[in-house]
Coordinates of C-alpha atoms in Angstrom, one line a residue:
Chain A
M1 CA 8.4 5.2 -50.2
F2 CA 5.4 5.6 -48.0
F3 CA 1.8 5.6 -49.1
P4 CA 0.3 8.6 -47.5
A5 CA -2.1 6.7 -45.5
V6 CA 0.6 4.5 -44.0
A7 CA 2.6 7.7 -43.2
S8 CA -0.1 9.4 -41.4
A9 CA -1.4 6.4 -39.6
M10 CA 2.4 6.0 -38.4
A11 CA 2.4 9.9 -37.5
E12 CA -0.6 9.1 -35.3
R13 CA 1.2 6.3 -33.7
V14 CA 4.4 7.9 -33.0
G15 CA 2.8 11.1 -31.7
P16 CA 1.2 9.8 -28.4
A17 CA 4.0 7.1 -28.1
L18 CA 6.4 9.8 -27.4
V19 CA 4.4 11.7 -24.9
D20 CA 3.2 8.2 -23.1
V21 CA 6.5 6.7 -22.6
P22 CA 9.2 9.0 -20.9
P23 CA 12.6 7.7 -20.2
H24 CA 12.6 5.8 -16.9
E25 CA 14.6 8.3 -14.9
C26 CA 12.5 11.2 -16.3
P27 CA 11.9 13.6 -13.5
G28 CA 8.8 14.8 -15.2
T29 CA 8.2 18.0 -17.0
G30 CA 6.4 19.4 -13.9
S31 CA 9.6 19.0 -11.8
D32 CA 12.1 21.9 -11.2
Q33 CA 14.8 19.2 -12.2
A34 CA 13.1 18.8 -15.7
G35 CA 15.9 19.0 -18.2
K36 CA 18.6 19.4 -15.6
A37 CA 18.5 15.7 -13.9
A38 CA 21.3 13.3 -14.9
A39 CA 18.7 11.3 -16.6
C40 CA 17.9 14.4 -19.0
Q41 CA 21.4 14.3 -20.5
G42 CA 20.8 13.2 -24.2
C43 CA 17.2 13.1 -24.0
P44 CA 15.9 14.8 -27.3
N45 CA 13.4 17.0 -25.3
Q46 CA 16.1 18.4 -22.8
G47 CA 16.2 21.6 -24.5
L48 CA 12.7 22.0 -24.6
C49 CA 12.3 20.9 -20.5
S50 CA 14.9 23.0 -19.4
S51 CA 14.7 26.3 -21.5
A52 CA 10.8 26.6 -21.4
Q53 CA 9.1 27.6 -18.3
P54 CA 7.5 24.6 -16.6
A55 CA 4.6 23.7 -19.0
G56 CA 2.4 25.4 -16.9
P57 CA -0.3 24.0 -14.6
D58 CA -2.3 21.2 -16.1
P59 CA -5.5 22.9 -17.8
A60 CA -7.3 20.0 -16.2
I61 CA -6.9 21.7 -12.7
E62 CA -8.8 24.7 -13.6
E63 CA -11.5 22.4 -15.1
I64 CA -11.5 20.4 -11.6
K65 CA -11.9 23.6 -9.8
E66 CA -14.8 24.4 -11.8
K67 CA -16.2 20.8 -11.3
M68 CA -15.7 20.8 -7.5
K69 CA -17.7 24.2 -6.8
T70 CA -20.8 22.1 -5.8
V71 CA -18.4 20.0 -3.3
K72 CA -18.5 21.6 0.0
H73 CA -16.1 19.5 2.1
K74 CA -13.2 17.3 0.9
I75 CA -11.6 15.0 3.3
L76 CA -8.7 12.4 2.1
V77 CA -8.0 9.4 3.9
L78 CA -4.4 8.2 4.2
S79 CA -1.8 6.2 5.9
G80 CA 1.7 5.4 5.0
K81 CA 0.8 1.9 5.9
G82 CA -1.3 -0.6 4.0
G83 CA -4.2 -2.9 5.7
V84 CA -4.5 -0.6 8.6
G85 CA -8.3 0.2 7.7
K86 CA -8.6 3.2 5.4
S87 CA -11.3 2.1 3.3
T88 CA -13.0 0.6 6.3
F89 CA -12.8 4.0 7.6
S90 CA -13.5 5.7 4.6
A91 CA -16.8 3.3 3.9
H92 CA -17.8 4.2 7.4
L93 CA -17.3 7.8 7.6
A94 CA -19.5 7.9 4.5
H95 CA -22.0 6.0 6.2
G96 CA -22.0 7.9 9.4
L97 CA -22.4 11.3 7.4
A98 CA -25.1 10.1 5.3
E99 CA -27.1 9.3 8.2
D100 CA -28.2 12.7 8.1
E101 CA -30.4 12.7 5.1
N102 CA -30.2 16.0 4.4
K103 CA -26.5 15.5 3.5
Q104 CA -25.0 14.5 0.4
V105 CA -22.0 12.4 0.6
A106 CA -19.6 10.7 -2.0
V107 CA -16.8 8.4 -1.8
L108 CA -14.0 8.3 -4.1
D109 CA -11.8 5.4 -4.3
I110 CA -8.5 6.4 -5.7
D111 CA -6.7 2.9 -4.7
I112 CA -6.2 2.1 -8.5
C113 CA -4.3 -1.1 -8.0
G114 CA -6.5 -2.7 -4.8
P115 CA -9.8 -1.0 -4.8
S116 CA -11.7 -2.4 -1.9
I117 CA -14.4 0.2 -1.7
P118 CA -16.9 -1.7 -3.8
K119 CA -16.8 -4.7 -1.8
I120 CA -16.8 -2.9 1.6
M121 CA -20.0 -0.8 0.5
G122 CA -21.6 -3.9 -0.9
L123 CA -21.4 -2.6 -4.5
E124 CA -19.5 -5.4 -6.1
G125 CA -20.2 -6.2 -9.8
E126 CA -21.8 -2.6 -10.2
Q127 CA -21.1 -0.9 -13.3
V128 CA -20.6 2.9 -14.0
H129 CA -23.0 4.5 -16.3
Q130 CA -22.5 7.1 -19.0
S131 CA -24.8 10.2 -19.0
G132 CA -24.7 13.2 -20.8
S133 CA -23.1 15.1 -17.9
G134 CA -20.4 12.2 -17.5
W135 CA -20.1 9.1 -15.4
S136 CA -22.6 8.5 -12.8
P137 CA -21.4 7.4 -9.6
V138 CA -22.9 4.4 -8.1
Y139 CA -25.3 4.9 -5.3
V140 CA -25.5 2.8 -1.9
E141 CA -28.5 5.2 -0.7
E142 CA -30.1 8.2 -2.3
N143 CA -27.4 10.5 -0.4
L144 CA -24.4 8.4 -0.9
G145 CA -22.6 7.8 -4.3
V146 CA -19.3 5.9 -4.9
M147 CA -16.9 5.8 -7.6
S148 CA -14.1 3.6 -7.8
V149 CA -12.1 1.7 -10.6
G150 CA -13.5 -1.5 -9.3
F151 CA -16.8 -0.5 -11.1
L152 CA -14.9 -0.6 -14.6
L153 CA -13.3 -4.0 -14.3
S154 CA -15.4 -6.8 -16.0
S155 CA -14.1 -9.5 -13.8
P156 CA -13.0 -9.9 -9.9
D157 CA -9.6 -11.3 -11.4
D158 CA -8.9 -8.4 -13.4
A159 CA -5.5 -6.5 -12.4
V160 CA -4.9 -3.2 -13.1
I161 CA -1.3 -3.3 -14.1
W162 CA -0.6 0.4 -14.6
R163 CA 2.5 2.4 -14.1
G164 CA 1.9 6.2 -12.4
P165 CA 1.0 8.1 -15.5
K166 CA -2.2 5.9 -16.2
K167 CA -3.1 5.9 -12.5
N168 CA -3.0 10.0 -12.7
G169 CA -5.1 10.0 -15.7
M170 CA -7.8 7.8 -14.3
I171 CA -7.7 10.1 -11.2
K172 CA -8.0 13.0 -13.4
Q173 CA -11.2 11.6 -15.2
F174 CA -12.7 10.5 -11.9
L175 CA -12.6 14.4 -10.6
R176 CA -13.2 15.8 -13.9
D177 CA -15.7 13.5 -15.6
V178 CA -17.7 12.2 -13.1
D179 CA -21.1 13.8 -12.5
W180 CA -20.7 14.4 -8.7
G181 CA -23.5 16.7 -8.4
E182 CA -24.0 18.8 -5.4
I183 CA -22.0 17.4 -2.4
D184 CA -21.8 18.3 1.4
Y185 CA -18.8 15.7 2.0
L186 CA -16.4 14.3 -0.6
I187 CA -14.3 11.5 1.2
V188 CA -11.2 10.1 -0.7
D189 CA -9.7 6.8 -0.1
T190 CA -6.2 6.4 -1.0
P191 CA -3.9 3.7 -1.4
P192 CA -0.9 3.5 0.9
G193 CA 2.4 5.3 0.4
T194 CA 3.4 8.8 -0.9
S195 CA 3.6 8.5 -4.5
D196 CA 1.6 8.9 -7.7
E197 CA -2.1 8.8 -6.5
H198 CA -1.1 11.0 -3.4
L199 CA 0.6 13.8 -5.4
S200 CA -1.8 13.6 -8.0
I201 CA -5.2 13.9 -5.9
V202 CA -3.4 16.9 -3.8
Q203 CA -2.2 18.5 -7.1
Y204 CA -5.5 18.0 -9.0
L205 CA -7.7 19.4 -5.8
G206 CA -5.0 21.9 -5.2
A207 CA -7.1 24.9 -6.3
T208 CA -10.1 23.6 -4.6
C209 CA -9.1 23.8 -1.2
I210 CA -9.5 20.2 0.7
D211 CA -10.4 20.4 4.3
G212 CA -7.7 18.3 5.3
A213 CA -6.5 14.5 5.8
V214 CA -7.6 11.8 8.3
I215 CA -4.3 9.6 8.8
I216 CA -5.2 5.9 9.9
T217 CA -2.5 3.8 11.6
T218 CA -2.5 0.7 13.9
P219 CA -0.7 0.9 17.2
Q220 CA 2.7 -1.0 16.5
E221 CA 6.0 0.7 15.6
V222 CA 6.3 -1.1 12.2
A223 CA 3.0 1.0 11.3
L224 CA 3.6 4.0 12.9
Q225 CA 7.0 4.4 11.2
D226 CA 5.2 4.6 7.8
V227 CA 2.7 7.0 9.3
R228 CA 5.2 9.3 10.1
K229 CA 6.5 9.5 6.8
E230 CA 2.8 10.2 5.5
I231 CA 2.6 12.9 8.1
N232 CA 5.6 14.6 6.5
F233 CA 4.2 14.1 3.4
C234 CA 1.2 16.2 4.6
R235 CA 3.7 18.7 5.6
K236 CA 5.5 19.0 2.4
V237 CA 2.4 19.7 0.2
K238 CA 0.8 21.7 2.8
L239 CA -2.3 19.6 3.4
P240 CA -3.9 20.2 7.0
V241 CA -4.1 17.0 9.1
I242 CA -7.5 16.9 10.8
G243 CA -6.2 14.1 13.1
V244 CA -5.0 10.5 13.3
V245 CA -7.2 7.4 13.9
E246 CA -5.7 4.4 15.8
N247 CA -7.5 1.5 14.3
M248 CA -7.0 -2.2 15.7
S249 CA -6.3 -0.9 19.0
G250 CA -6.7 -3.7 21.4
F251 CA -8.6 -6.9 21.1
V252 CA -11.5 -7.9 23.4
C253 CA -11.7 -11.7 23.8
P254 CA -15.3 -12.7 22.9
K255 CA -15.2 -15.3 25.5
C256 CA -13.2 -14.1 28.6
K257 CA -13.8 -10.3 27.7
K258 CA -10.4 -9.5 28.5
E259 CA -8.2 -7.2 26.5
S260 CA -5.0 -8.1 24.5
Q261 CA -2.8 -6.1 22.3
I262 CA -2.6 -8.0 19.1
F263 CA -0.6 -4.9 17.5
P264 CA 1.3 -3.7 20.6
P265 CA 1.9 -0.2 20.9
T266 CA 5.7 -0.7 21.8
T267 CA 6.4 3.0 21.1
G268 CA 3.6 4.5 22.8
G269 CA 1.4 3.9 19.8
A270 CA -0.4 6.8 18.0
E271 CA -1.0 8.7 21.1
M272 CA 2.8 9.0 21.7
M273 CA 3.2 9.7 17.9
C274 CA 0.6 12.6 17.9
L275 CA 2.5 14.1 20.9
T276 CA 5.4 14.3 19.1
L277 CA 4.5 15.5 15.7
N278 CA 1.8 17.7 17.3
V279 CA -1.3 16.5 15.6
P280 CA -4.5 15.9 17.0
L281 CA -5.6 12.1 18.0
L282 CA -9.1 11.7 16.9
G283 CA -9.6 8.6 18.8
K284 CA -9.0 4.7 18.9
V285 CA -10.9 1.9 17.6
P286 CA -10.8 -1.5 19.2
L287 CA -10.6 -4.6 16.8
D288 CA -13.7 -5.9 16.5
P289 CA -14.1 -9.2 14.5
Q290 CA -17.7 -8.0 13.6
I291 CA -16.1 -5.1 11.8
G292 CA -14.1 -7.3 9.3
K293 CA -17.4 -9.6 8.7
S294 CA -19.4 -6.7 7.8
C295 CA -16.9 -5.2 5.4
D296 CA -16.7 -8.7 3.9
T297 CA -20.7 -8.7 3.4
G298 CA -20.7 -5.0 2.5
Q299 CA -22.8 -4.1 5.5
S300 CA -22.3 -0.9 7.2
F301 CA -21.4 -1.9 11.2
F302 CA -23.4 0.9 12.2
S303 CA -26.5 -1.1 11.6
E304 CA -25.2 -4.4 12.5
I305 CA -23.3 -3.6 15.8
P306 CA -24.7 -0.5 17.0
N307 CA -23.6 -0.9 20.6
S308 CA -20.2 -2.3 20.0
P309 CA -17.4 -0.2 21.5
A310 CA -16.1 0.1 18.1
T311 CA -18.9 1.7 16.6
L312 CA -19.2 4.4 19.6
S313 CA -15.7 5.5 19.0
Y314 CA -16.1 5.5 15.2
R315 CA -19.3 7.7 16.0
D316 CA -17.3 9.9 18.1
I317 CA -14.6 10.3 15.6
I318 CA -17.0 11.4 12.9
Q319 CA -18.6 13.8 15.3
R320 CA -15.1 15.3 15.5
I321 CA -14.6 15.2 11.9
Q322 CA -17.8 16.9 11.3
N323 CA -16.9 19.5 14.0
Y324 CA -13.8 20.3 12.4
C325 CA -15.4 20.9 8.9
S326 CA -18.2 23.2 9.9
H327 CA -16.7 25.1 12.9
D328 CA -12.9 25.2 12.9
R329 CA -12.2 26.1 9.4
P330 CA -14.7 28.2 8.0
Q331 CA -14.9 28.3 4.3
E332 CA -13.9 32.0 3.7
E333 CA -10.8 31.4 5.7
R334 CA -9.7 28.6 4.0
K335 CA -6.9 29.4 1.3
P336 CA -7.0 27.6 -1.9
Chain B
M1 CA 20.7 -18.7 -21.2
E2 CA 22.4 -15.9 -19.3
A3 CA 26.4 -16.0 -19.6
E4 CA 27.8 -15.8 -16.1
A5 CA 29.5 -12.5 -16.7
E6 CA 26.2 -10.9 -17.7
R7 CA 24.5 -11.8 -14.2
G8 CA 26.7 -9.3 -12.8
N9 CA 25.9 -8.5 -9.2
L10 CA 23.5 -11.5 -9.1
A11 CA 25.9 -14.0 -10.4
G12 CA 26.4 -15.5 -7.1
V13 CA 22.6 -15.9 -6.2
Q14 CA 21.0 -19.3 -6.5
H15 CA 17.3 -18.5 -6.1
I16 CA 15.2 -15.2 -6.1
I17 CA 12.0 -15.3 -4.5
L18 CA 9.6 -12.3 -4.4
V19 CA 6.9 -12.0 -1.6
L20 CA 3.8 -10.1 -3.0
S21 CA 0.3 -9.1 -2.0
G22 CA -2.1 -7.1 -3.9
K23 CA -3.1 -5.8 -0.3
G24 CA -1.2 -3.9 2.1
G25 CA -0.6 -4.6 5.7
V26 CA -1.1 -8.3 5.4
G27 CA 2.6 -9.2 6.5
K28 CA 4.5 -9.3 3.1
S29 CA 7.6 -8.0 5.3
T30 CA 6.5 -10.2 8.4
I31 CA 6.8 -13.1 6.0
S32 CA 9.9 -12.2 4.1
T33 CA 11.9 -11.6 7.4
E34 CA 10.7 -14.7 9.1
L35 CA 11.3 -16.6 5.8
A36 CA 14.6 -15.2 5.5
L37 CA 15.7 -15.9 9.5
A38 CA 14.2 -19.7 9.1
L39 CA 16.2 -20.1 5.8
R40 CA 19.3 -18.9 8.0
H41 CA 18.5 -21.5 10.6
T42 CA 18.6 -24.3 7.9
G43 CA 22.1 -23.0 7.3
K44 CA 21.4 -20.9 4.1
K45 CA 22.8 -17.6 3.2
V46 CA 20.3 -15.3 2.6
G47 CA 19.7 -11.6 1.1
I48 CA 16.6 -9.7 1.5
L49 CA 15.7 -6.7 -1.3
D50 CA 13.1 -4.3 -0.1
V51 CA 11.5 -2.5 -2.8
D52 CA 8.9 -0.9 -0.9
L53 CA 10.2 2.6 -1.5
C54 CA 7.5 4.5 0.5
G55 CA 7.4 2.2 3.3
P56 CA 10.1 0.2 4.3
S57 CA 9.5 -1.9 7.2
I58 CA 12.2 -4.4 7.0
P59 CA 15.3 -2.6 8.5
R60 CA 13.2 -2.2 11.8
M61 CA 12.2 -5.9 11.5
L62 CA 15.7 -6.7 11.8
N63 CA 17.0 -4.0 14.1
V64 CA 19.4 -2.6 11.8
Q65 CA 17.4 0.7 11.0
E66 CA 20.5 2.6 12.4
R67 CA 22.9 1.2 9.6
D68 CA 24.5 2.7 6.6
V69 CA 25.3 1.3 2.8
H70 CA 28.7 1.6 1.8
Q71 CA 30.1 1.7 -1.6
C72 CA 32.4 -0.8 -2.9
D73 CA 33.8 -1.5 -6.4
S74 CA 31.3 -3.8 -7.5
G75 CA 28.6 -1.3 -6.2
W76 CA 26.7 -0.9 -2.9
V77 CA 27.5 -3.1 -0.1
P78 CA 24.2 -4.4 1.6
V79 CA 23.8 -4.3 5.5
F80 CA 24.9 -7.6 7.2
V81 CA 22.3 -8.3 9.8
D82 CA 24.5 -10.5 11.8
Q83 CA 28.3 -11.1 12.4
D84 CA 28.7 -14.2 10.1
K85 CA 27.0 -12.1 7.3
T86 CA 24.5 -14.9 6.6
I87 CA 21.6 -12.5 5.9
S88 CA 22.4 -9.1 4.0
L89 CA 19.6 -6.5 3.5
M90 CA 19.1 -3.7 1.1
S91 CA 16.5 -1.2 1.6
I92 CA 15.7 2.4 0.9
G93 CA 15.5 3.0 4.5
F94 CA 19.3 2.9 4.5
L95 CA 19.5 5.8 2.1
L96 CA 17.3 8.2 4.0
E97 CA 19.2 11.0 6.2
K98 CA 16.1 11.0 8.7
P99 CA 13.9 8.1 9.4
D100 CA 10.7 9.9 9.1
D101 CA 11.5 11.4 5.6
A102 CA 8.8 10.7 3.2
V103 CA 9.6 9.4 0.0
V104 CA 7.7 11.4 -2.3
W105 CA 8.3 9.9 -5.6
R106 CA 6.5 9.4 -8.7
G107 CA 6.7 6.1 -10.8
P108 CA 9.8 6.7 -13.1
K109 CA 12.0 7.8 -9.9
K110 CA 11.0 4.6 -8.1
N111 CA 11.8 2.5 -11.4
A112 CA 15.0 3.9 -11.7
L113 CA 16.2 3.1 -7.9
I114 CA 14.7 -0.5 -8.4
K115 CA 17.0 -1.1 -11.5
R116 CA 19.8 0.0 -9.5
F117 CA 18.9 -2.1 -6.5
V118 CA 18.7 -5.0 -8.7
S119 CA 22.1 -4.4 -10.8
D120 CA 24.2 -2.5 -8.4
V121 CA 24.2 -4.4 -5.0
A122 CA 27.1 -6.5 -4.2
W123 CA 25.3 -9.5 -2.7
G124 CA 28.1 -11.9 -3.0
E125 CA 27.2 -15.7 -2.7
L126 CA 23.7 -16.1 -1.8
D127 CA 21.6 -19.0 -1.5
F128 CA 18.4 -17.0 -1.7
L129 CA 17.6 -13.6 -2.4
I130 CA 14.2 -12.6 -0.8
V131 CA 12.6 -9.7 -2.4
D132 CA 9.9 -7.8 -0.4
T133 CA 7.5 -5.7 -2.4
P134 CA 4.9 -3.2 -1.5
P135 CA 1.0 -3.6 -2.1
G136 CA -0.3 -3.3 -5.4
T137 CA 0.4 -4.3 -9.2
S138 CA 2.2 -0.9 -10.2
D139 CA 5.5 0.6 -11.1
E140 CA 7.5 -1.2 -8.4
H141 CA 6.2 -4.5 -9.5
I142 CA 6.5 -4.1 -13.2
A143 CA 10.2 -2.7 -12.7
T144 CA 11.3 -5.8 -10.1
V145 CA 9.8 -8.2 -12.3
E146 CA 11.3 -6.9 -15.5
S147 CA 14.6 -6.4 -14.1
L148 CA 15.0 -9.6 -12.6
R149 CA 13.4 -11.7 -15.5
P150 CA 16.9 -12.2 -16.9
Y151 CA 17.9 -14.1 -13.5
Q152 CA 14.6 -16.5 -13.7
P153 CA 13.2 -16.1 -10.4
L154 CA 12.1 -19.2 -8.6
G155 CA 8.6 -17.8 -8.0
A156 CA 6.5 -15.7 -5.8
V157 CA 4.9 -16.2 -2.5
L158 CA 1.7 -14.3 -2.2
V159 CA 0.7 -13.3 1.1
T160 CA -3.2 -12.5 2.1
T161 CA -5.1 -12.2 5.5
P162 CA -8.4 -14.3 5.5
Q163 CA -11.1 -11.9 4.9
A164 CA -12.3 -11.4 1.7
V165 CA -11.7 -7.7 1.2
S166 CA -7.9 -9.1 1.1
V167 CA -8.4 -12.0 -1.1
G168 CA -10.1 -10.2 -3.6
D169 CA -6.9 -7.9 -3.8
V170 CA -4.8 -11.0 -4.0
R171 CA -6.9 -12.4 -6.8
R172 CA -5.5 -9.1 -9.0
E173 CA -2.0 -10.0 -7.7
L174 CA -2.5 -13.8 -9.1
T175 CA -3.7 -12.0 -12.7
F176 CA -0.6 -10.1 -12.3
C177 CA 1.8 -13.1 -11.8
K178 CA 0.0 -14.9 -14.7
K179 CA 0.5 -11.8 -17.2
T180 CA 4.1 -11.3 -16.0
G181 CA 4.9 -15.0 -16.5
L182 CA 5.9 -15.4 -12.7
R183 CA 5.5 -18.5 -11.1
V184 CA 3.2 -18.7 -8.0
I185 CA 5.3 -20.7 -5.1
G186 CA 2.0 -20.7 -3.2
I187 CA -0.4 -18.8 -1.0
V188 CA 0.3 -17.8 2.8
E189 CA -2.8 -17.0 4.8
N190 CA -1.3 -14.5 7.8
M191 CA -3.1 -13.1 10.6
S192 CA -5.2 -16.4 10.7
G193 CA -6.8 -16.7 14.0
F194 CA -5.8 -15.2 17.3
V195 CA -5.6 -17.4 20.4
C196 CA -6.4 -15.1 23.5
P197 CA -3.3 -15.5 25.9
H198 CA -6.0 -15.4 29.0
C199 CA -8.4 -18.1 28.0
S200 CA -7.1 -19.7 25.0
E201 CA -9.9 -19.4 23.0
C202 CA -9.2 -19.1 19.3
S203 CA -11.0 -15.9 17.6
N204 CA -10.9 -15.4 13.8
V205 CA -10.3 -11.9 13.9
F206 CA -9.8 -11.5 10.3
S207 CA -12.2 -14.4 9.9
K208 CA -10.8 -17.5 8.4
G209 CA -9.8 -19.9 5.5
G210 CA -9.7 -17.3 2.7
G211 CA -6.3 -17.8 1.4
Q212 CA -6.9 -21.6 1.5
E213 CA -10.2 -20.9 -0.6
L214 CA -8.3 -18.5 -3.0
A215 CA -5.5 -21.2 -3.6
Q216 CA -8.0 -24.0 -4.4
H217 CA -9.9 -21.8 -6.7
A218 CA -6.8 -20.5 -8.9
G219 CA -5.0 -23.9 -8.6
V220 CA -1.9 -22.9 -6.8
P221 CA -0.5 -24.5 -3.7
F222 CA -1.4 -23.5 -0.5
L223 CA 1.6 -22.9 2.0
G224 CA -0.4 -22.4 5.3
C225 CA -1.9 -20.4 8.0
V226 CA 0.3 -18.2 10.3
P227 CA -1.8 -17.4 13.0
L228 CA -2.0 -13.7 14.4
D229 CA 0.7 -14.2 17.6
P230 CA 1.7 -11.3 20.0
Q231 CA 4.8 -13.2 20.1
L232 CA 6.0 -12.8 16.6
T233 CA 4.7 -9.3 16.6
Q234 CA 6.6 -8.1 19.7
S235 CA 9.6 -9.7 18.0
L236 CA 9.3 -7.8 14.8
E237 CA 8.8 -4.6 17.0
G238 CA 12.0 -5.1 18.6
G239 CA 14.0 -6.6 15.9
R240 CA 14.7 -10.0 17.1
D241 CA 15.0 -13.2 16.0
F242 CA 11.7 -15.0 16.4
I243 CA 12.5 -18.3 14.8
Q244 CA 15.4 -18.7 17.3
E245 CA 13.6 -17.4 20.5
F246 CA 9.8 -18.7 20.2
P247 CA 10.3 -22.4 18.7
K248 CA 7.2 -23.2 21.0
S249 CA 4.9 -20.4 19.6
S250 CA 1.9 -21.0 17.6
A251 CA 3.3 -19.2 14.5
F252 CA 6.3 -21.3 14.4
P253 CA 5.4 -24.3 12.7
A254 CA 3.5 -22.5 10.2
L255 CA 6.7 -20.6 9.3
V256 CA 8.9 -23.7 9.3
G257 CA 6.6 -25.7 6.9
I258 CA 6.3 -22.5 4.5
T259 CA 10.3 -22.7 4.6
Q260 CA 10.6 -26.5 4.0
H261 CA 8.1 -26.0 1.1
I262 CA 10.3 -23.4 -0.6
L263 CA 13.5 -25.6 0.2
S264 CA 12.0 -28.5 -1.3
M265 CA 11.2 -26.3 -4.5
A266 CA 14.5 -25.0 -4.7
S267 CA 16.4 -28.3 -4.3
P268 CA 16.1 -29.9 -7.6
R269 CA 17.0 -26.6 -9.3
S270 CA 20.2 -26.3 -7.3
S271 CA 21.3 -30.0 -8.1

């Protein structure tokens, strides 16, 4: 016999647990395989999943659409490959755009397991504040706000050991519950791959029209083969590709000033890939050890090394992205 | 302890090593590949399990990207890299119709495939099974560690590059190892300095020493620095055996040192 209090406590526990832990092979309720996949055989929810219409879009998508009305341009920074410079690029795209004091810029870091943006932007140890209108981003400058899971961790050793659904929940919160305010550019930095984080950000921002994705790669084939997958991902989810940036493209020895290819473009590099896949190449950024150093100390290398070829190349790329956002695709033409 | 029969397809595997890093693009697949090649040169039989489902790199690094996986009675037959069958490899790369197909999967599907990779690949007799992982501490990692736990992996090799941004992510991976009870074999600092082929000046392209500092700070062994070596990158691009072809290169001694460390760790257990 149960005491009512115990019974109700158990009911509370059991309820969310059933929702939180789907069987491992569960295709998910949003999938068209819901209730039909091999893994659904014997699942108590099979009937529900296969008979009903797919549960309908997440109500959060509408809420996020409302929230994002104050955000003019949304740019995703993607790469299939890790360590190619997505976060470095995101941070410096933001720095570059924010040089215009009349523009409000925000960076959202959805690399939940490996957030690098706080370090690169010199915000390590900062905490997010809660206000009446939601979480406030952390500001680097008056017109440059940043949000990252890094601000929610209590120690640099904290690991975020989360499976997909929890990561998706966090991304949803970042979009819905952060008090972004009026923003000209929202730059979303992503982890490598084509999985939960990527699907979620595209899904949650789906009703708001994303300007497009900037794809970062390095010149060698081992990176390019993953980046091609990412471009195919963009095509699958109908995300426009603004263009490709080839990072770490050649290294000029600081002593003899001769150039070497640390990551040799044995299959023609990003240039060849862009030709084959018919996407624009936004530019090539040479390897400059100063870039890594600035990132480690949380400085913008635009101010640290204003005349380096890497900085100049960055500026050129940022200009092209700005042009893309303002001219190429006027607001009204973009379909949600 | 597990009975032999219950170990199934991993029954003939002596030691399991995971190659991890919180950070992407630091050289996990490179270190996995070179470790396998170096172990092969000491006469060991090695298997590589590539659980990076969204970005499998190893098939290309071993120049077997065109090959297919076949079925046999006891499961999937891995792809053998050489005639003598001393290195075998299982990767999602072999299961894709087109090499550029994106694997757009959420966690549960990835977990299911990793479980199959652990239970259904007919490795046969192996001295070492090296498990190459994607960056992070999420589905793939939890699934891999959970399904390998009954087989008591020897431990994890953590790879980082020297700069603080990368070391920060690897610190988190150390916490992951601690929380999941996975022993840390040691930390490798990859891309540690670049020797200019024109003037021999060594530039620390991604700074220097971060991996060693982290190892000291965390109280785990430091396995060595692998310099940026264009010969290494080129062999990986072409799928050639770096260990055999470039014994005089700058990265070679470092890789051999790491291999020795792992061999010495493995020997008391196998005897």
